[in-house]
Coordinates of C-alpha atoms and ligand atoms in Angstrom, one line a residue:
M1 CA 105.2 168.4 173.0
K2 CA 105.7 166.4 175.9
I3 CA 108.1 167.4 178.9
A4 CA 109.3 164.8 181.4
I5 CA 109.1 166.5 184.9
L6 CA 110.9 165.3 187.4
P7 CA 110.9 167.1 190.9
G8 CA 113.6 165.3 192.9
D9 CA 113.9 165.8 196.1
G10 CA 114.4 169.1 198.6
I11 CA 113.6 172.1 197.2
G12 CA 112.8 170.4 194.0
P13 CA 109.1 169.2 194.2
E14 CA 108.7 173.0 195.6
I15 CA 110.1 174.8 192.5
V16 CA 109.2 172.8 190.1
T17 CA 105.7 173.0 191.3
E18 CA 105.6 177.2 190.2
A19 CA 107.5 176.5 187.0
V20 CA 104.5 173.9 185.9
K21 CA 102.4 176.3 186.5
V22 CA 103.8 179.3 184.4
L23 CA 104.1 176.4 181.8
N24 CA 100.0 175.7 182.0
T25 CA 99.4 179.7 181.9
L26 CA 101.7 180.0 177.9
D27 CA 98.6 179.4 175.4
E28 CA 100.1 175.7 174.2
H29 CA 99.4 172.2 174.8
F30 CA 101.8 170.2 176.7
E31 CA 101.6 167.3 177.9
L32 CA 103.9 167.1 181.1
E33 CA 104.6 163.7 183.3
S34 CA 106.0 163.3 186.2
A35 CA 108.4 160.6 187.5
P36 CA 110.9 160.6 190.3
I37 CA 114.2 160.2 190.8
G38 CA 117.1 161.1 193.2
G39 CA 116.2 159.9 196.9
A40 CA 112.3 160.4 195.3
G41 CA 113.4 157.4 193.0
Y42 CA 115.4 155.3 195.6
E43 CA 112.7 155.4 198.2
A44 CA 109.7 154.4 195.2
S45 CA 111.9 151.7 193.6
G46 CA 114.8 151.1 196.0
H47 CA 117.2 153.0 193.1
P48 CA 117.6 156.8 192.1
L49 CA 117.5 156.3 188.5
P50 CA 114.4 154.1 187.9
D51 CA 114.2 152.5 184.7
A52 CA 110.3 154.2 184.0
T53 CA 112.0 157.4 184.7
L54 CA 115.0 156.4 182.2
E55 CA 111.8 155.6 179.4
L56 CA 110.3 158.3 180.3
A57 CA 113.4 161.0 180.4
K58 CA 114.3 159.0 176.9
H59 CA 110.8 159.0 175.0
A60 CA 110.1 162.9 176.1
D61 CA 111.1 165.8 173.9
A62 CA 112.6 168.2 176.8
I63 CA 112.9 167.4 181.2
L64 CA 112.4 169.7 183.5
F65 CA 114.7 168.6 187.1
G66 CA 114.7 169.7 190.1
A67 CA 117.1 169.1 192.0
V68 CA 118.4 165.5 193.9
G69 CA 119.6 165.1 196.9
D70 CA 119.5 164.7 200.5
W71 CA 122.2 164.6 203.8
K72 CA 119.9 161.9 205.0
Y73 CA 121.1 159.4 202.2
D74 CA 124.9 160.2 202.5
S75 CA 125.7 156.7 203.8
L76 CA 124.5 154.7 201.0
E77 CA 126.8 153.3 198.2
R78 CA 127.9 155.3 195.9
M79 CA 125.6 154.3 193.5
L80 CA 122.9 154.5 195.5
R81 CA 123.1 158.0 196.1
P82 CA 120.7 160.7 194.8
E83 CA 123.0 162.7 192.6
Q84 CA 123.5 159.5 190.1
A85 CA 120.1 159.7 188.7
I86 CA 121.5 163.4 187.4
L87 CA 125.1 161.9 186.0
G88 CA 122.8 158.9 184.7
L89 CA 120.8 160.8 182.8
R90 CA 123.5 163.7 180.8
K91 CA 125.4 160.0 180.5
Y92 CA 122.6 158.1 179.6
L93 CA 121.0 160.4 177.2
R94 CA 124.0 162.0 175.3
L95 CA 123.6 165.5 177.2
F96 CA 127.4 166.9 176.9
A97 CA 126.7 170.7 176.4
N98 CA 125.7 172.4 179.9
L99 CA 124.6 176.2 179.1
R100 CA 124.5 178.2 182.0
P101 CA 123.9 182.8 181.5
V102 CA 125.3 184.1 185.0
V103 CA 123.5 187.7 184.3
C104 CA 123.1 190.1 186.8
Y105 CA 119.8 191.5 186.8
P106 CA 120.1 195.5 187.7
E107 CA 117.4 195.3 190.2
L108 CA 119.8 192.8 192.4
T109 CA 123.3 194.3 191.9
N110 CA 123.1 194.9 195.8
A111 CA 122.2 191.6 196.4
S112 CA 125.8 190.6 195.4
S113 CA 128.8 190.3 197.8
L114 CA 130.4 191.9 195.0
K115 CA 130.2 195.8 194.9
P116 CA 127.9 196.7 191.7
E117 CA 130.0 198.9 189.8
I118 CA 132.2 195.1 189.1
I119 CA 128.5 193.5 188.4
S120 CA 126.3 196.5 186.9
G121 CA 125.2 194.8 182.6
L122 CA 127.2 191.2 183.2
D123 CA 126.1 188.6 181.3
I124 CA 128.2 185.5 180.9
L125 CA 127.6 181.9 179.1
I126 CA 129.5 179.4 180.3
V127 CA 129.9 176.5 178.8
R128 CA 131.1 172.7 180.4
E129 CA 131.2 170.1 178.9
L130 CA 129.3 167.2 181.0
N131 CA 130.0 163.6 179.8
G132 CA 133.5 163.8 180.3
D133 CA 136.5 164.4 182.8
I134 CA 136.9 163.4 185.9
Y135 CA 133.7 162.9 186.8
F136 CA 133.4 160.0 184.2
G137 CA 136.9 159.3 183.6
Q138 CA 138.6 155.2 184.4
P139 CA 140.1 153.8 185.9
R140 CA 139.2 155.0 189.3
G141 CA 138.6 153.8 192.9
L142 CA 139.9 153.1 196.7
R143 CA 142.8 150.8 197.4
D144 CA 146.1 150.5 198.8
A145 CA 148.8 152.5 197.7
P146 CA 150.5 150.2 195.3
D147 CA 153.6 152.5 195.5
G148 CA 155.6 155.8 196.1
L149 CA 156.6 157.4 199.4
F150 CA 152.9 156.4 201.3
Y151 CA 153.1 152.6 199.9
G152 CA 150.6 150.8 201.3
S153 CA 148.2 153.5 202.6
R154 CA 144.8 153.9 201.8
E155 CA 143.9 155.6 198.9
G156 CA 141.9 157.4 196.4
F157 CA 142.1 157.4 192.8
D158 CA 140.7 159.3 190.0
T159 CA 141.6 160.0 185.6
M160 CA 141.0 163.0 184.1
R161 CA 140.8 162.1 180.5
Y162 CA 138.8 164.4 177.8
T163 CA 139.2 162.4 173.7
E164 CA 140.0 165.1 170.6
R165 CA 136.4 164.3 170.0
E166 CA 135.2 164.9 173.2
V167 CA 136.8 168.4 173.1
R168 CA 135.8 169.4 169.5
R169 CA 131.9 168.8 170.3
I170 CA 131.8 171.0 172.7
G171 CA 134.5 173.6 171.1
H172 CA 131.9 173.7 168.6
V173 CA 128.7 174.8 170.9
A174 CA 131.1 177.2 172.3
F175 CA 132.3 178.8 169.5
Q176 CA 128.5 178.8 167.9
A177 CA 127.0 180.6 170.6
A178 CA 129.9 182.8 171.1
R179 CA 129.0 184.0 167.0
K180 CA 125.7 184.9 168.3
R181 CA 127.1 187.0 170.6
T182 CA 129.8 189.0 171.0
Q183 CA 131.8 186.9 169.2
Q184 CA 134.5 186.8 171.9
L185 CA 135.6 182.7 173.5
T186 CA 138.3 182.8 176.6
S187 CA 139.1 178.4 176.6
I188 CA 139.7 177.9 180.9
D189 CA 142.4 174.7 181.0
K190 CA 144.9 174.1 183.4
A191 CA 147.4 173.4 180.0
N192 CA 150.4 174.7 182.4
V193 CA 150.1 171.6 183.9
L194 CA 148.3 168.6 182.7
E195 CA 148.1 166.3 179.4
T196 CA 144.6 166.2 179.4
S197 CA 144.1 170.5 179.2
Q198 CA 147.1 170.7 176.6
L199 CA 144.9 168.6 173.9
W200 CA 142.1 171.0 174.9
R201 CA 143.5 173.7 174.3
E202 CA 145.4 173.0 171.1
V203 CA 142.4 171.1 169.9
M204 CA 140.7 175.0 170.8
I205 CA 143.3 176.5 168.5
D206 CA 142.7 174.1 165.6
L207 CA 138.6 174.5 166.0
A208 CA 139.0 178.2 165.9
C209 CA 140.5 178.1 161.9
E210 CA 136.7 177.0 161.0
Y211 CA 135.3 180.4 162.6
P212 CA 137.6 183.6 162.1
D213 CA 135.0 185.6 163.1
V214 CA 135.6 184.7 166.4
K215 CA 138.1 185.9 168.6
L216 CA 139.9 183.1 170.9
S217 CA 141.8 183.3 174.2
H218 CA 143.4 180.7 176.6
M219 CA 143.3 181.3 180.6
Y220 CA 144.8 179.2 182.7
V221 CA 141.3 178.0 185.8
D222 CA 143.5 179.5 188.7
N223 CA 143.3 182.9 187.5
A224 CA 140.0 182.3 185.9
A225 CA 138.6 182.0 189.3
M226 CA 140.6 185.5 190.5
Q227 CA 139.5 187.1 186.7
L228 CA 135.9 186.3 187.4
V229 CA 136.1 187.8 190.8
K230 CA 137.6 191.1 189.7
A231 CA 136.5 192.0 185.9
P232 CA 133.7 189.4 185.6
K233 CA 132.4 191.5 182.3
A234 CA 135.9 191.5 180.4
F235 CA 134.0 187.5 180.0
D236 CA 131.4 186.9 177.3
V237 CA 131.3 183.6 176.4
V238 CA 133.4 180.5 178.6
V239 CA 134.3 176.7 177.6
T240 CA 135.7 174.7 180.1
G241 CA 135.4 171.1 181.0
N242 CA 133.3 169.2 183.7
M243 CA 134.9 170.4 186.5
F244 CA 136.4 173.1 185.9
G245 CA 132.6 174.2 184.3
D246 CA 131.4 172.3 187.3
I247 CA 133.4 175.1 190.0
L248 CA 133.7 178.0 188.3
S249 CA 130.0 178.3 187.2
D250 CA 128.8 177.9 190.9
Q251 CA 131.1 181.1 192.4
A252 CA 129.6 183.1 188.8
A253 CA 126.5 182.3 189.8
M254 CA 127.2 184.7 193.0
L255 CA 128.4 187.6 191.0
T256 CA 124.2 187.6 190.9
G257 CA 123.3 188.2 193.8
S258 CA 122.0 184.4 194.5
I259 CA 122.5 180.3 193.2
G260 CA 118.3 180.6 192.8
M261 CA 118.6 182.8 190.4
L262 CA 120.3 180.6 187.3
P263 CA 119.3 178.0 185.3
S264 CA 120.6 175.8 182.8
A265 CA 120.4 173.9 179.8
S266 CA 122.0 170.2 178.6
I267 CA 122.0 169.5 175.6
D268 CA 122.8 166.3 173.0
E269 CA 124.0 167.0 169.6
N270 CA 119.8 167.2 169.0
N271 CA 118.9 170.0 171.0
K272 CA 116.8 167.7 173.4
G273 CA 117.6 168.8 176.6
L274 CA 117.4 168.8 180.7
Y275 CA 117.2 171.9 182.2
E276 CA 117.6 172.2 185.9
P277 CA 118.6 175.0 187.9
S278 CA 122.2 175.4 188.9
H279 CA 121.8 174.8 192.6
G280 CA 120.8 171.5 194.3
S281 CA 118.7 170.5 196.5
A282 CA 119.4 172.5 199.4
P283 CA 118.0 170.5 202.4
D284 CA 118.9 173.1 204.4
I285 CA 116.0 174.9 203.1
A286 CA 113.5 172.5 202.1
G287 CA 109.7 172.4 203.3
K288 CA 110.2 175.9 203.8
S289 CA 109.1 177.8 201.3
I290 CA 111.9 180.3 201.2
A291 CA 113.6 178.7 198.2
N292 CA 113.5 180.9 195.4
P293 CA 112.1 179.3 192.2
L294 CA 113.4 182.2 189.4
A295 CA 116.6 180.0 188.6
M296 CA 113.8 177.6 187.4
I297 CA 111.3 179.2 186.0
L298 CA 114.0 180.6 184.1
S299 CA 115.2 176.7 183.2
A300 CA 112.2 176.2 181.4
A301 CA 111.6 179.3 179.4
M302 CA 115.6 178.0 178.3
M303 CA 113.7 174.2 177.5
L304 CA 111.5 177.0 175.6
R305 CA 114.1 178.3 173.7
Y306 CA 116.6 175.6 172.9
S307 CA 114.4 171.8 172.6
L308 CA 110.9 173.0 172.5
G309 CA 111.2 175.5 169.3
R310 CA 109.1 178.1 171.1
P311 CA 112.1 181.7 172.0
E312 CA 109.1 183.9 171.7
Q313 CA 107.1 181.7 175.3
A314 CA 110.8 181.9 176.3
N315 CA 111.0 185.8 175.9
R316 CA 107.5 186.0 177.7
I317 CA 109.4 184.4 180.8
E318 CA 112.0 186.0 180.2
D319 CA 110.2 189.4 180.1
A320 CA 107.7 188.6 183.2
V321 CA 111.2 187.7 185.4
K322 CA 112.5 191.0 184.8
R323 CA 108.9 192.9 186.0
V324 CA 108.7 190.5 189.1
L325 CA 112.3 191.8 190.1
A326 CA 111.3 196.0 188.8
Q327 CA 107.9 195.5 191.0
R328 CA 110.7 194.6 194.2
Y329 CA 109.8 190.9 194.7
R330 CA 111.7 189.2 196.0
T331 CA 112.7 185.4 197.7
L332 CA 115.1 185.5 200.9
D333 CA 118.2 184.6 199.5
I334 CA 117.7 188.0 197.0
M335 CA 116.5 190.2 199.3
T336 CA 117.2 193.8 200.1
P337 CA 116.2 196.1 202.0
G338 CA 113.0 198.5 200.8
C339 CA 111.7 194.9 198.3
K340 CA 108.4 193.2 199.3
Q341 CA 110.0 189.9 200.5
V342 CA 107.4 186.9 198.6
S343 CA 107.8 182.8 199.3
T344 CA 108.0 180.7 196.7
C345 CA 104.7 179.9 196.0
E346 CA 104.1 184.3 196.0
M347 CA 107.3 184.8 193.4
G348 CA 105.2 181.6 191.2
N349 CA 102.0 183.7 191.1
A350 CA 104.1 187.5 190.6
V351 CA 105.3 185.7 187.5
I352 CA 102.2 184.2 186.4
A353 CA 100.3 187.7 186.8
A354 CA 103.2 189.4 185.1
L355 CA 102.7 187.0 182.5
T356 CA 99.6 187.5 181.9
H357 CA 99.1 191.7 182.9
Ligands
NAD1 P1 122.8 173.5 196.7 O1 123.5 174.2 195.8 O2 121.6 173.0 197.6 O3 122.8 174.9 198.3 C1 123.6 175.6 198.5 C2 123.2 177.0 199.1 O4 122.6 177.3 198.0 C3 122.2 176.4 200.4 O5 122.6 177.7 201.7 C4 120.9 177.0 199.9 O6 120.4 177.1 200.7 C5 121.3 177.9 198.9 N1 120.1 177.8 197.1 C6 120.3 176.3 196.6 N2 119.4 176.9 195.9 C7 119.3 177.9 196.6 C8 117.3 178.6 196.2 N3 117.2 178.5 195.0 N4 117.3 179.9 196.6 C9 117.3 179.7 197.8 N5 119.0 179.5 198.1 C10 119.1 178.1 197.6 O7 123.9 172.3 197.5 P2 124.8 171.9 198.8 O8 123.9 172.5 200.1 O9 126.6 171.6 198.4 O10 123.8 170.6 197.8 C11 122.5 170.1 198.6 C12 123.1 169.1 198.3 O11 122.2 169.1 197.0 C13 123.5 167.8 197.7 O12 122.9 166.4 198.1 C14 124.2 167.6 197.0 O13 125.0 166.4 195.8 C15 122.2 168.4 196.0 N6 122.8 168.8 194.7 C16 122.3 168.1 194.0 C17 122.4 169.4 192.6 C18 121.7 168.8 191.5 O14 120.5 167.9 191.7 N7 121.9 169.0 190.0 C19 123.1 169.3 192.6 C20 124.4 170.5 192.5 C21 124.4 169.6 194.3

């Protein structure tokens, strides 16, 4: 099984190192091949997604991705910025379904800014569409306003759009996921204002006929943002579009104590996938050995489950993470009084120790 290792920028290389150490501890043979991406890709070849990196990603069975981005590239033209690399991979590899489990481990209920009773036992799965919506819709651009009250003033514009087939495709993923959990699916949209969302809702209602065992409900995105902090445990599986999912999943991350705890999988129609933590490259803490590698390690576990057909190894890693938290090892972002603060590398070593003992 060939795995493309794409560490990227900022804390990406630090946390990917720990995930690779964990993979190397398992009794499995993986062929691991690394390539630069993001700012590192730009430095190596003048483009954030170098051709050789894209080829490696296309031919691998799965991709382990750190994070991309650094403020020092902010002045580059948009197509050369590091973030284009992840958008490009999602698009070229047709990774349309992003799965983000949001789990609050019992040991971390005090690390969240919310009251323990609101979040203890929290276990949500956010299914976010990744290939469409306002991030990719055309036309987009900058121009002088061609009409309206501010005629002639510079304006930026983007297009929100979804086709029925795209909504159906992500809908099936969400309904099937809901089937394997508590059969509750919440579809989040803004159907009271947006035509795109009106179509989204109609398609979800239509799809529900194929999944009579799943209870479908709908919520407007503004209310969903409120409910996520008010009563997050009322959600089980959530399905939403690219932009709403981007925002809500970061918000949901904070329910768990730290964005450093949140893994994710981005998969195509054949379950080939890219696995990455939900956070970015965190340039503010890069090189300080304080980044939490657990989201990255848990992303590797998702890779074993969804793309490599090794659910038992995925379970082993997830159990090891639970044991490490029970042993009170904490990186700075999840540190609470009475726990042992460890570095990025020490956290990786603790997971390996829990795996092997
Ligand atoms: P971020 O997720 O990188 O960081 C937000 C905050 O969370 C920071 O305070 C950071 O220190 C902290 N944080 C993130 N991961 C952590 C971890 N593992 N352990 C401990 N603390 C952690 O978001 P940002 O600051 O908005 O963006 C930084 C860069 O990352 C930007 O260039 C952005 O474009 C990029 N980005 C990349 C991706 C990706 O590669 N998929 C996703 C989001 C943002």
